[in-house]
Coordinates of C-alpha atoms in Angstrom, one line a residue:
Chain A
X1 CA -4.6 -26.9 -3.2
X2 CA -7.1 -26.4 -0.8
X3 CA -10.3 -27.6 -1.7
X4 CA -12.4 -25.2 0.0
X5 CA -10.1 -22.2 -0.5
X6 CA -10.5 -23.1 -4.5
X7 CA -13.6 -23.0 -3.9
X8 CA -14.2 -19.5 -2.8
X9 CA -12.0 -18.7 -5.5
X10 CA -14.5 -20.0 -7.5
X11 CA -16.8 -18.2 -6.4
X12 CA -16.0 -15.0 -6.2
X13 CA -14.4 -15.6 -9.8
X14 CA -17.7 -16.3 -11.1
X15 CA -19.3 -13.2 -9.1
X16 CA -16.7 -10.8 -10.9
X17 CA -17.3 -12.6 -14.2
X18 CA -21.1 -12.2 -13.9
X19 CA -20.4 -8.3 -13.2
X20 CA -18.6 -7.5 -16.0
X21 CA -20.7 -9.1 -18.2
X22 CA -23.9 -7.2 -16.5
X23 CA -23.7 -3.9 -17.9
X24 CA -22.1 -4.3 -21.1
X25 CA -23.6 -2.6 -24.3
X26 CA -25.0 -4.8 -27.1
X27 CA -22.5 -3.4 -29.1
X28 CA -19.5 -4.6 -27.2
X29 CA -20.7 -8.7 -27.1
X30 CA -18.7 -9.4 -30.1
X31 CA -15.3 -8.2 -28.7
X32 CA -16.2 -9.1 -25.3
X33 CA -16.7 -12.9 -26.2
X34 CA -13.4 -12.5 -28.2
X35 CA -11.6 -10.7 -25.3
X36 CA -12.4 -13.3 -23.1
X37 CA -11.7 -16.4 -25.3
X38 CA -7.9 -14.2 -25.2
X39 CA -8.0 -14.6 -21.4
X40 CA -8.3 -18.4 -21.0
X41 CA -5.5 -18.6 -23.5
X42 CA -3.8 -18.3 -20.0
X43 CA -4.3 -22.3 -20.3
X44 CA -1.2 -22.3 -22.3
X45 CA 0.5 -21.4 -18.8
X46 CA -1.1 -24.9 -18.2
X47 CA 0.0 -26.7 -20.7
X48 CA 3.5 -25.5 -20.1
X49 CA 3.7 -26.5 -16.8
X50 CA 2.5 -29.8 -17.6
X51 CA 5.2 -30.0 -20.7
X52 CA 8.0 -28.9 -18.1
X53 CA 7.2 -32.3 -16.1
X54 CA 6.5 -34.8 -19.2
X55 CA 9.0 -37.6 -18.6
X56 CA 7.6 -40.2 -21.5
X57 CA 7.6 -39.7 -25.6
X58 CA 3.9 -40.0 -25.3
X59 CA 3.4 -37.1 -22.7
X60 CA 6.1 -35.1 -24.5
X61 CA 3.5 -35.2 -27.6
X62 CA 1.0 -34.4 -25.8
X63 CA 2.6 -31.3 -23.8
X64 CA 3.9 -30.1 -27.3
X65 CA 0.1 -30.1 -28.7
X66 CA -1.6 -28.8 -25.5
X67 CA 1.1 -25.9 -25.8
X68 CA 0.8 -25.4 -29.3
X69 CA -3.1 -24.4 -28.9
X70 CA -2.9 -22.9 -25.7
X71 CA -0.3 -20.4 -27.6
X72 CA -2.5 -20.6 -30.6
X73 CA -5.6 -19.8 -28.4
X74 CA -3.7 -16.8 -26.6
X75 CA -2.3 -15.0 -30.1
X76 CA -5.1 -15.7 -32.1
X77 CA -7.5 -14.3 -29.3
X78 CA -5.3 -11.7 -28.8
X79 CA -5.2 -10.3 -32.3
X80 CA -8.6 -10.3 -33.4
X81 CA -9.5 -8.8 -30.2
X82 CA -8.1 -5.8 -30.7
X83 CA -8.5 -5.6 -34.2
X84 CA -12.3 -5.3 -33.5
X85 CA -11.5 -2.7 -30.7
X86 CA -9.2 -0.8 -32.5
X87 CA -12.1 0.1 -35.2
X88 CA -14.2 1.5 -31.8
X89 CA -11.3 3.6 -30.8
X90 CA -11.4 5.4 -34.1
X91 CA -14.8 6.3 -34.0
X92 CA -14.3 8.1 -30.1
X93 CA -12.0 11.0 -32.3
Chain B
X1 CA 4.2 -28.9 -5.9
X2 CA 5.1 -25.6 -4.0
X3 CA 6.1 -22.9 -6.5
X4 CA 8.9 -20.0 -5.6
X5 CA 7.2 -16.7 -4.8
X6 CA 8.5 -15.0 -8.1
X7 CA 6.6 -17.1 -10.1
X8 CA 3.7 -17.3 -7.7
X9 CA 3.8 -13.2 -8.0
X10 CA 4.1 -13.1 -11.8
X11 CA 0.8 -15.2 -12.3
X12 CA -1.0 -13.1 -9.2
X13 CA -0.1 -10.1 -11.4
X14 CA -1.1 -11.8 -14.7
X15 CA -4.5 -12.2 -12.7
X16 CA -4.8 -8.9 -11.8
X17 CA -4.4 -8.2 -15.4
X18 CA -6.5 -9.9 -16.8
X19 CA -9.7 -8.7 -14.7
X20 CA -8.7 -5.4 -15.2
X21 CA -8.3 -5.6 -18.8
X22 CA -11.7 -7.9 -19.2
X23 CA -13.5 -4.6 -16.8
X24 CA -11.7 -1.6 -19.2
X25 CA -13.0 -4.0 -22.5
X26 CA -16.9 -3.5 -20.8
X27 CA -17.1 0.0 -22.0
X28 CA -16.9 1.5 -25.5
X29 CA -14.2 4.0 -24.1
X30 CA -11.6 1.8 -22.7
X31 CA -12.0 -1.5 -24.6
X32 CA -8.7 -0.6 -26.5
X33 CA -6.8 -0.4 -23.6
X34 CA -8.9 -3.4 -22.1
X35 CA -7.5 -5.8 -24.4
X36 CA -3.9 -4.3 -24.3
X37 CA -3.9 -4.4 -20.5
X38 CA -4.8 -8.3 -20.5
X39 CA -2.0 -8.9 -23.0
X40 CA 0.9 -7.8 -20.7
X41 CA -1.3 -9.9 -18.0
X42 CA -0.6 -12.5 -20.8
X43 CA 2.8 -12.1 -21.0
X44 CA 4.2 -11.7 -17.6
X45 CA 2.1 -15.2 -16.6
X46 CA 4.1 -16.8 -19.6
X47 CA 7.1 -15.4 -18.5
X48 CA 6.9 -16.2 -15.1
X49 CA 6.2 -19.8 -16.2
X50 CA 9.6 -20.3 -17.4
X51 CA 11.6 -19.4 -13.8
X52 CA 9.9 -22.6 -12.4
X53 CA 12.6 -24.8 -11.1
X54 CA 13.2 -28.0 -12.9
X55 CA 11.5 -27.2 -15.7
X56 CA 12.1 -29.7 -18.9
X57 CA 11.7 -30.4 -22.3
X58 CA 12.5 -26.6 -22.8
X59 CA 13.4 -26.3 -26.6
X60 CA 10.2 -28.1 -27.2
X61 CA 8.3 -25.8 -25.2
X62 CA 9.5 -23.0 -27.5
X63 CA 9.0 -24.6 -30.5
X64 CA 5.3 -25.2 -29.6
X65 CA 4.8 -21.8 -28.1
X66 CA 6.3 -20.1 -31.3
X67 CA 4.9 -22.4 -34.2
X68 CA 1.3 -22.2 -32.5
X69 CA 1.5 -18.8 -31.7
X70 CA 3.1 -17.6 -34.8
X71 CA 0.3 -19.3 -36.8
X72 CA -2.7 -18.0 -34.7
X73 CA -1.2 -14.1 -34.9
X74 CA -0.8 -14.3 -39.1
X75 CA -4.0 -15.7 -39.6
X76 CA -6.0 -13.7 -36.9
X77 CA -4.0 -10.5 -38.8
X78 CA -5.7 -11.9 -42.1
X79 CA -9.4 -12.9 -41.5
X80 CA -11.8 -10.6 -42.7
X81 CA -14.1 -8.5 -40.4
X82 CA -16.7 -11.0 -41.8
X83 CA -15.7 -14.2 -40.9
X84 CA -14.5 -13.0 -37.1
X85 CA -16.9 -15.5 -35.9
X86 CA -15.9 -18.4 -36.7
X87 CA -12.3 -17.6 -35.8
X88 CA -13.1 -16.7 -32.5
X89 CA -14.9 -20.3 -32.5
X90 CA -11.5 -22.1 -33.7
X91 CA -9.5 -20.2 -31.2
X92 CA -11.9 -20.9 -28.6
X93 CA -11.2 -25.0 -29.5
X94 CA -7.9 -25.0 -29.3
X95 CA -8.3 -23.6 -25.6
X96 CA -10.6 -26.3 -25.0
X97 CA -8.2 -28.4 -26.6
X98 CA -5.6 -27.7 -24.9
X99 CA -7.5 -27.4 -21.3
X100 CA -8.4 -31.7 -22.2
X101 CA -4.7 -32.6 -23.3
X102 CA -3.5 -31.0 -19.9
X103 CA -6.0 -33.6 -18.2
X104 CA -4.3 -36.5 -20.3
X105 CA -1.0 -36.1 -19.0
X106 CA -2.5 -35.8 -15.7
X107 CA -4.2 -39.3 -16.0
X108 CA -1.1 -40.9 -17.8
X109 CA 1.3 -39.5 -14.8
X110 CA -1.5 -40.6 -12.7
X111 CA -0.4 -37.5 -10.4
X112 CA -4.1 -36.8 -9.4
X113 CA -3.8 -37.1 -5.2
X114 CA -7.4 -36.7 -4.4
X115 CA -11.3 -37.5 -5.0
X116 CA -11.9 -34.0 -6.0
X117 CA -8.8 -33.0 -7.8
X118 CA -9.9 -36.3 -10.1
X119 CA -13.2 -35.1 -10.7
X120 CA -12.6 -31.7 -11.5
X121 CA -9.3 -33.2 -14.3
X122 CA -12.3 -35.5 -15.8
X123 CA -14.8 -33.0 -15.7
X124 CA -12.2 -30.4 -17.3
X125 CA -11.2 -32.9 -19.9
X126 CA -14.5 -33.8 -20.8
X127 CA -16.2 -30.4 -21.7
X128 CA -12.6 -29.6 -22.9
X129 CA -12.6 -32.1 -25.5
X130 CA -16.7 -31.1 -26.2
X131 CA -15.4 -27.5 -26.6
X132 CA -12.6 -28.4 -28.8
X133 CA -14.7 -30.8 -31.6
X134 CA -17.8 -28.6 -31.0
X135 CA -15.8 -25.5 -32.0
X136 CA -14.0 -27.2 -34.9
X137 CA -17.7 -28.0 -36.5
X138 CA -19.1 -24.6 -35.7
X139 CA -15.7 -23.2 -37.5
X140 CA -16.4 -25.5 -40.3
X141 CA -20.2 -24.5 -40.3
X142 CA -20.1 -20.7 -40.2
X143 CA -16.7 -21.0 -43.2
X144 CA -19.2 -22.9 -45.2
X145 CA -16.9 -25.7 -45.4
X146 CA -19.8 -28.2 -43.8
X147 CA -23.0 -27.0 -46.0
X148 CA -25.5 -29.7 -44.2
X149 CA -27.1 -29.7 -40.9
X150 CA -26.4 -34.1 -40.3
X151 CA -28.7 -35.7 -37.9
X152 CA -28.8 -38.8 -36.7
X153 CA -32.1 -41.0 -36.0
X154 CA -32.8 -40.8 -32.6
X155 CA -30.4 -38.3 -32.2
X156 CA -30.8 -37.0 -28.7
X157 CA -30.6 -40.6 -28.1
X158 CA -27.4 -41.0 -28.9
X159 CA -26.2 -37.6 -27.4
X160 CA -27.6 -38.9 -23.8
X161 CA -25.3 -42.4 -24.4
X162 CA -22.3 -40.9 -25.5
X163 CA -22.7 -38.7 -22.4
X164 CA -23.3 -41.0 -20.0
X165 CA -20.0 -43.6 -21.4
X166 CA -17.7 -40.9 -21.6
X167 CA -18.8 -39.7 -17.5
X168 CA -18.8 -43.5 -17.0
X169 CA -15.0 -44.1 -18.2
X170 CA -14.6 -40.7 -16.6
X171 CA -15.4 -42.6 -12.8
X172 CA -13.4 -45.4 -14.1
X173 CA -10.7 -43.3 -14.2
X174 CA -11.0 -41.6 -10.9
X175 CA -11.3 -45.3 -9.4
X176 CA -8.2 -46.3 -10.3
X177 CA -5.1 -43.9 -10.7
X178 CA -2.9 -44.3 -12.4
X179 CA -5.5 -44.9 -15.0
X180 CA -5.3 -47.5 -17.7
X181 CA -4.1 -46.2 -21.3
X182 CA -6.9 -47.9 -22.7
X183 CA -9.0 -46.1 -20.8
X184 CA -7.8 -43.0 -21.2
X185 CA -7.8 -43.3 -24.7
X186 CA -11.3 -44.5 -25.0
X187 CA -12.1 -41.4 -22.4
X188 CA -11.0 -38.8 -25.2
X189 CA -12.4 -40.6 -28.1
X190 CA -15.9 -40.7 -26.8
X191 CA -15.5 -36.9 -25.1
X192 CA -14.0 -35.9 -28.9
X193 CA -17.1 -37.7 -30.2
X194 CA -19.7 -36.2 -28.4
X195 CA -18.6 -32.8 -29.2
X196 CA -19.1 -33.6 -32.9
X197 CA -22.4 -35.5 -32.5
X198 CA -23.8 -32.8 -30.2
X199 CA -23.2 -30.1 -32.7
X200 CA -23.7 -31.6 -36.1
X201 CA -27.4 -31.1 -35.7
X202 CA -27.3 -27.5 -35.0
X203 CA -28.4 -24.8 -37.6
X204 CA -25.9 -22.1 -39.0
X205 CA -28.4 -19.2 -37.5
X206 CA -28.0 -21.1 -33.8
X207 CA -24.3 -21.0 -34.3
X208 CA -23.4 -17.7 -32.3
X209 CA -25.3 -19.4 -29.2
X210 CA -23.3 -22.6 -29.6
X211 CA -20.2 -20.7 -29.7
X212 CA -20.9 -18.0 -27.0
X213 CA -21.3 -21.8 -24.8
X214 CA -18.1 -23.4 -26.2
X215 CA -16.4 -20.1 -24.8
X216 CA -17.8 -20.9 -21.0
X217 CA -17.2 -24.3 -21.6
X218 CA -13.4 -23.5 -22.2
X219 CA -13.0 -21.5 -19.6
X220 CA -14.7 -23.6 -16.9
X221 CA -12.0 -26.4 -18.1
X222 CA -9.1 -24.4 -18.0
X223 CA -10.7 -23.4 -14.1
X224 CA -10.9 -26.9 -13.2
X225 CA -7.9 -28.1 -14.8
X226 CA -6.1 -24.5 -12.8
X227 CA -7.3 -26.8 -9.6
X228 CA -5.9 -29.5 -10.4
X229 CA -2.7 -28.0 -11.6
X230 CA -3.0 -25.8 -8.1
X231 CA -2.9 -22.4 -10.4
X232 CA -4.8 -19.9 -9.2
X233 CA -4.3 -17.4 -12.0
X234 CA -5.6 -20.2 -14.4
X235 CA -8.8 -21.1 -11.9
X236 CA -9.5 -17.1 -11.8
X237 CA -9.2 -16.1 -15.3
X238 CA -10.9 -19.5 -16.4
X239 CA -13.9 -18.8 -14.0
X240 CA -14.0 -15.7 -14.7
X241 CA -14.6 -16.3 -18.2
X242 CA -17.0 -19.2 -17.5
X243 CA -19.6 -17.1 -15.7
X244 CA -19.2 -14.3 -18.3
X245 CA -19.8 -16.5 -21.4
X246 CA -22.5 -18.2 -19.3
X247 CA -24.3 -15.0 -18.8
X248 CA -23.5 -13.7 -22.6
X249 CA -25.0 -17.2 -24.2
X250 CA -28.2 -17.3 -22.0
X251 CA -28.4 -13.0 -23.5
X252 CA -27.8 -14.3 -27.2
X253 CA -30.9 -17.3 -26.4
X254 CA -33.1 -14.7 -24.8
X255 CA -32.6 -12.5 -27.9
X256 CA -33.2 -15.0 -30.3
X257 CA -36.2 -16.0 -27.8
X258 CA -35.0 -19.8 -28.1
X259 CA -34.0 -21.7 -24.9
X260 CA -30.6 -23.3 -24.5
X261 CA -32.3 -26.6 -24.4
X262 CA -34.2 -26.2 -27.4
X263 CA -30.9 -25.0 -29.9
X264 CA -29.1 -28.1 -28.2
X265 CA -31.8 -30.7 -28.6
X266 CA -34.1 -29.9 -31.3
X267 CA -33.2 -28.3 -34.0
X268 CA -35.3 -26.2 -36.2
X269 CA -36.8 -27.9 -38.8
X270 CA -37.7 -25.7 -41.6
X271 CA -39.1 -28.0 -44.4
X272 CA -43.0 -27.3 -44.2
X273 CA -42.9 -25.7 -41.0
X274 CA -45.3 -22.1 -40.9
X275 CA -48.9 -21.7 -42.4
X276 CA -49.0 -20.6 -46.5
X277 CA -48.2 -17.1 -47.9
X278 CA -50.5 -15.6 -50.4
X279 CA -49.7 -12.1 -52.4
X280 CA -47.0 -11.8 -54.5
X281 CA -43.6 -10.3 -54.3
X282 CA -43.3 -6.7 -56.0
X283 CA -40.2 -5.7 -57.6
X284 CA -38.6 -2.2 -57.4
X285 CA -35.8 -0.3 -59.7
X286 CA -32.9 1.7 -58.1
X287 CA -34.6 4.9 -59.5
X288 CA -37.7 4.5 -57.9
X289 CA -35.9 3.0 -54.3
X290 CA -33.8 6.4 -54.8
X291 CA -37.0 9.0 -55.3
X292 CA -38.7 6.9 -52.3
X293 CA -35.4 7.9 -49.9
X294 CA -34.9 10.9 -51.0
X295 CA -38.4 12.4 -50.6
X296 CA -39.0 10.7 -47.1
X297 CA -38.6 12.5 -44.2
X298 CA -37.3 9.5 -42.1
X299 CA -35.7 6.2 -43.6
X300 CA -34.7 3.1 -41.1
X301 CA -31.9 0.9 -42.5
X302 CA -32.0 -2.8 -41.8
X303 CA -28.8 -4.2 -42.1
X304 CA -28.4 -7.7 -42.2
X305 CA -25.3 -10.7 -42.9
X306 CA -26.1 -10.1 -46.6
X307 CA -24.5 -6.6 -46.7
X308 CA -21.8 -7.4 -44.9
X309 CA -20.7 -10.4 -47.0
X310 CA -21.1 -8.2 -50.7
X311 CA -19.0 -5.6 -48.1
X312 CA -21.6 -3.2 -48.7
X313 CA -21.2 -1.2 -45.5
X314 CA -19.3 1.3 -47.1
X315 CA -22.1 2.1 -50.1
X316 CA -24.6 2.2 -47.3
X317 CA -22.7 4.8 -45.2
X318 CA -22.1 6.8 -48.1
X319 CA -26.3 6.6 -49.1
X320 CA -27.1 7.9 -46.0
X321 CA -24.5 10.9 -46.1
X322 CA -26.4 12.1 -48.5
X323 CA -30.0 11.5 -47.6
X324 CA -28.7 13.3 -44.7
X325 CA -27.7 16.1 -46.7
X326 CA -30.5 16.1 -48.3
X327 CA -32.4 16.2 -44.9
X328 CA -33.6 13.0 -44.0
X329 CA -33.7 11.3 -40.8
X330 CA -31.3 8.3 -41.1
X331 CA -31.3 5.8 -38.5
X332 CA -29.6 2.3 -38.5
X333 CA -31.3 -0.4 -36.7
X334 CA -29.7 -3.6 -35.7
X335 CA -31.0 -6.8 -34.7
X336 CA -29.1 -8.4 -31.5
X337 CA -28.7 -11.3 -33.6
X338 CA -28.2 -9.2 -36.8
X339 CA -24.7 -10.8 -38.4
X340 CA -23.3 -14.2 -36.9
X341 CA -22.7 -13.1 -33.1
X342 CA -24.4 -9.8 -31.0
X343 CA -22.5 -6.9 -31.8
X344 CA -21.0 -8.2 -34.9
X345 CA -23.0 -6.1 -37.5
X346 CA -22.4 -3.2 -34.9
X347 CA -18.3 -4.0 -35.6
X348 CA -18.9 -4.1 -39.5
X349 CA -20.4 -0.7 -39.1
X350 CA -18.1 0.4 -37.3
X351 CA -15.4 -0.7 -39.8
X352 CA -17.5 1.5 -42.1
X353 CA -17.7 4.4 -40.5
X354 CA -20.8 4.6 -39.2
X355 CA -21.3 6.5 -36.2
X356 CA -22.2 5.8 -32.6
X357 CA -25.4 7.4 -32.3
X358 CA -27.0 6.2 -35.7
X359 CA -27.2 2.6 -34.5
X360 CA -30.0 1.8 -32.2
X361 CA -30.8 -1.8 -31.0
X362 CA -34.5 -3.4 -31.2
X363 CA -35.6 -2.3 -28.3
X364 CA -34.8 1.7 -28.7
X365 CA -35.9 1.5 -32.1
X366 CA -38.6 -0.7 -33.1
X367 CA -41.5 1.7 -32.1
X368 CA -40.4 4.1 -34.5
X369 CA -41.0 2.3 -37.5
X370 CA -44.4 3.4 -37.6
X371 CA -43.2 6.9 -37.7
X372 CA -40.8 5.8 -40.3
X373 CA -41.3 6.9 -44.4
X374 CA -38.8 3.8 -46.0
X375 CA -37.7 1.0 -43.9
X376 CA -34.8 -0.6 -46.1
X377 CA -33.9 -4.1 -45.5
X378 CA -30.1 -5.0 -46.9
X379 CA -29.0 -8.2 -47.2
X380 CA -31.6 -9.5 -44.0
X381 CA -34.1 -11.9 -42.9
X382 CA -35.1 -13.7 -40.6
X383 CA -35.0 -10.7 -38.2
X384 CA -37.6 -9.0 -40.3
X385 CA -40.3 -11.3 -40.7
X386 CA -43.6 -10.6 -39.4
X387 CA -44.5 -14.5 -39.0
X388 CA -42.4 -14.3 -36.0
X389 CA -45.0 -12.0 -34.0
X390 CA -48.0 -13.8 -35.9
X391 CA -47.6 -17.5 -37.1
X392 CA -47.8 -19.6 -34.2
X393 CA -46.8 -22.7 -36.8
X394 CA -43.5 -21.1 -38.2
X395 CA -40.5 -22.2 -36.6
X396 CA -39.1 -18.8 -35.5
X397 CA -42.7 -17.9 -34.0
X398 CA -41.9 -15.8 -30.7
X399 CA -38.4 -14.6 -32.1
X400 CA -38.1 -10.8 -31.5
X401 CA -38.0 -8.9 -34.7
X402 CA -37.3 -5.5 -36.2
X403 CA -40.6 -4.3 -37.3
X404 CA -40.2 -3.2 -40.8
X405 CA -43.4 -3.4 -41.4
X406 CA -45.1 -0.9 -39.7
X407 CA -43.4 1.5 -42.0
X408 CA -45.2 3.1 -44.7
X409 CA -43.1 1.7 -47.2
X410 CA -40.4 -1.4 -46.9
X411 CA -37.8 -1.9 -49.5
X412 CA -35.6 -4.8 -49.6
X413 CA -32.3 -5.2 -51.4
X414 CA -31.9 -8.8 -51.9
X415 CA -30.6 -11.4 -54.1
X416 CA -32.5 -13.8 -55.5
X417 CA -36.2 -15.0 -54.1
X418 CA -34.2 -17.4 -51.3
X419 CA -35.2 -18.0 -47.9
X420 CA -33.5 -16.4 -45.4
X421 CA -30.8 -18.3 -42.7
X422 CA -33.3 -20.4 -41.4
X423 CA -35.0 -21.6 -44.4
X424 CA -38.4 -20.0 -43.5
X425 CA -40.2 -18.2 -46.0
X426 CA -40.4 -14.4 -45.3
X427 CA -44.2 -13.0 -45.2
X428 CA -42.5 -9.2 -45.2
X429 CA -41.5 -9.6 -48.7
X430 CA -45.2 -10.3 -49.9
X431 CA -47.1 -7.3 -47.9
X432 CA -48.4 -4.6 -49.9
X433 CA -46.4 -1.7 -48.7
X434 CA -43.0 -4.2 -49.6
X435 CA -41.0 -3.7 -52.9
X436 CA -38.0 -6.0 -53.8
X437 CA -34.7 -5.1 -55.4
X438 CA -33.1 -7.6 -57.0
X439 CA -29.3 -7.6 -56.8
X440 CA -26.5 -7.5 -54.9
X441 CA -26.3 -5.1 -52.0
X442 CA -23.2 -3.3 -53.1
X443 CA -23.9 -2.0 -56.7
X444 CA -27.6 -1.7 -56.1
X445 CA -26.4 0.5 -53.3
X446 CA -24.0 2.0 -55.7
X447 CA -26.9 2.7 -57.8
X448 CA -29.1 4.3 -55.5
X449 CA -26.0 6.8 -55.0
X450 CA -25.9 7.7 -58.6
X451 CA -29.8 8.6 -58.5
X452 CA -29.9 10.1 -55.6
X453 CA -27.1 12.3 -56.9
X454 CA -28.7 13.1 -60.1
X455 CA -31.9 14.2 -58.0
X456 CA -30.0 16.4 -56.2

């Protein structure tokens, strides 16, 4: 990829994540910090691409663990996530 | 390698997704939907994943997906609202984990084209591999599995040379590709090592800091390693999440007033630390606690870790139903560090039942405490201890607190005569206007209901 393209990716990635963050309510860090330990679970989209070109036992290994968390890193995330949400949602009725 | 538009489009959308879903999660409101939105970005960039041409080793790619998936969705189902932290922590490794073993193929395939694509695959693997062995200590620290804070002699010594071998293999690496196994291996073992020495050191009450940073750490490696990889859905969500945890971690330091540096490099040190108490600690029945609520016109209620681990929350929600029937003001005040990460007592409350507008943070509340009748402290510290604002000697001097103090009358439900999660001794607990009651949080509060009930 293009080095200077990536890097205004970067950039403005790390503008919008700064943002969000901003104006959050104490209240919300917890779930916050959990929600976005889900969303680089998208690592196990990594780790898959990497697995889909191992070519040795050794990388195979490798690939299998790196996929293995990366899954384990998106579920878990996931779930707790919104088991912490879901409590909020009940107090709004 | 040049990927067909479909799957180029499914991770763009994934993207999308996710930003969306991280935005709707920043208000109470939405945060439901926030999290649900950022799954189906979650799903369509897996999905996608699997229409890349060429792709191998497919049954083993399932197998990894389900067993690690599978495993992480039971036991996130399980853990208790109470030890949420520390599984957030483990989770949190395994991305960082994962975001170091991606590197390692890289290096072994030796795929790595140029200068910076190196760089950014070592820099990835190393905080990566920090991340991961960092997060597995704090997981172990916070379960209670690893009691002792273990430091070495001279340890920030040791820190600063582990560093510097583990970026100096890292420039080995980058000099010649494809790198040796050796010294890739030795790479991993000293990055793996570092994480462990760095966070051995650290004190359970710095834990939600050092977590909060293992979560931007993870998700700078999986941005770098989304260079390297040339996957812009993994550099934006990895970024994105980089620069939020950043900015959460240096809110959590700021609350606890303690730099970065200072929870990184020296620890507190308790033992001696903080000039001499005098006075005496002055105990208090559940009658008496109960006449004192029940005849005040405003009470504050402290809550602290301690409640939440005798799973109190529910007692205490009940109490105040009824001093609010009985027409006093009930307020709930909650430190930012108040359970093991900010917002987490604010969750356990929640779980309780407590509503929205009862719960104040430290800045809307604290000067109301002087207008306050009862300030009761359940089951916390630290966050209430006047040496903070006074004793320039005491390790958590300059800490923001709750000022319990200032009300007329402090009552503490506690267990035993410990200090709190820092080891310093309290000065609260031996003021005049302070009366302890000995017990567990959950039947003393039980207590409490059954005479304010039979005062009526």
């Amino acid at each position: 990829m293009d080095a200077l393209l990536a890097l205004y990716i970067f950039m403005l990635a790390a503008f919008t994540g700064y943002e969000i963050i901003a104006k959050v309510p104490v209240i919300l860090h917890t779930p916050l910090m959990s929600g976005s330990n889900f969303v680089h679970g998208v690592v196990v989209v990594g780790a898959m691409i990497m697995l889909g070109q191992a070519d040795t036992p050794v990388q195979q290994a490798i690939g299998f663990f790196a996929v293995a968390l990366g899954a384990a890193n998106a579920a878990g995330g996931y779930v707790v996530t919104e088991r912490m949400l879901a409590m909020f949602k009940k107090k709004e009725l | 390698m040049t990927m067909p538009l479909y799957v180029q489009g499914g991770w763009f959308i994934g993207a999308l997704l996710f930003i969306f879903g991280l935005k709707g999660m920043s208000s109470p409101a939405s945060a439901r939907q926030g999290i649900v939105t950022a799954g189906y970005g979650m799903l369509v960039a897996i999905a996608a994943t699997f229409f890349i041409p060429g792709l191998q080793n497919l049954a083993l790619m399932l197998a990894a997906l389900l067993i690690g998936g599978a495993a992480a969705w039971i036991s996130g189902k399980q853990v208790k609202m109470t030890d949420m932290p520390q599984m957030v922590a483990i989770y949190n490794g395994m991305g960082g984990g994962a975001a170091a073993a991606i590197a390692a193929i890289e290096f072994a395939k030796g795929d790595a084209h140029s200068v910076v694509t190196t760089v950014l695959a070592v820099v990835g693997a190393l905080i990566g591999a920090v991340s991961f062995t960092g997060s597995c200590v704090a997981w172990a620290k916070l379960q209670g599995v690893l009691k002792k804070a273990w430091r070495l002699p001279a340890q920030n010594a040791v820190n600063v040379i582990l560093a510097v071998v583990s970026v100096g293999l890292g420039v080995a690496m980058i000099g010649c590709a494809p790198a040796e196994p050796v010294l890739i291996l030795g790479f991993f073992v000293i990055a793996l090592l570092l994480g462990l020495v760095v966070t051995l050191p650290i004190g359970g009450a710095d834990m939600p800091v050092v977590i909060s940073l293992f979560n931007a750490f993870t998700g700078l490696a999986v941005g770098f390693e989304g260079y390297v990889l040339g996957n812009p859905a993994l550099i934006i969500a990895g970024i994105v999440v980089g620069a939020a945890g950043t900015l959460l971690t240096q809110l959590m330091a700021k609350a606890m007033n303690r730099p970065l540096s200072n929870i990184l490099f020296t620890p507190m040190v308790a033992s001696g630390a903080g000039e001499a108490i005098t006075g005496t600690m002055k105990e208090v029945n559940a009658l008496d606690a109960a006449a004192m609520m029940r005849y005040a016109a405003k009470v504050i209620i402290v809550p602290g870790y301690g409640m939440a681990v005798a799973h109190a929350q529910h007692k205490v929600w009940e109490m105040t139903a009824i001093l609010e029937e009985a027409g006093v003001e009930v307020k709930f005040a909650i430190h930012p560090v108040a359970g093991r990460m900010p917002g987490h007592m604010n969750v356990l409350l929640a779980e309780a039942g407590v509503p929205y507008d009862k719960i104040f943070d430290l800045d809307e509340i604290n000067a109301e405490f002087g207008q306050a009748d009862v300030a009761l402290v359940i089951g916390a510290n630290d966050v209430v201890n006047p040496s903070a604002r006074t004793d320039k000697s005491s390790p958590i001097y300059g800490m923001p607190i709750l000022d319990a103090d200032k009300a007329q009358n402090v009552i503490v439900i506690k267990r035993g005569k410990g200090t709190g999660y820092s080891g310093v001794e309290n000065a609260l607990f031996y003021t005049d206007n302070c009366r302890m009651l000995y017990g567990d949080a959950q039947p003393m509060a039980g207590e409490i209901i059954q005479h304010l009930k039979t005062l009526g």
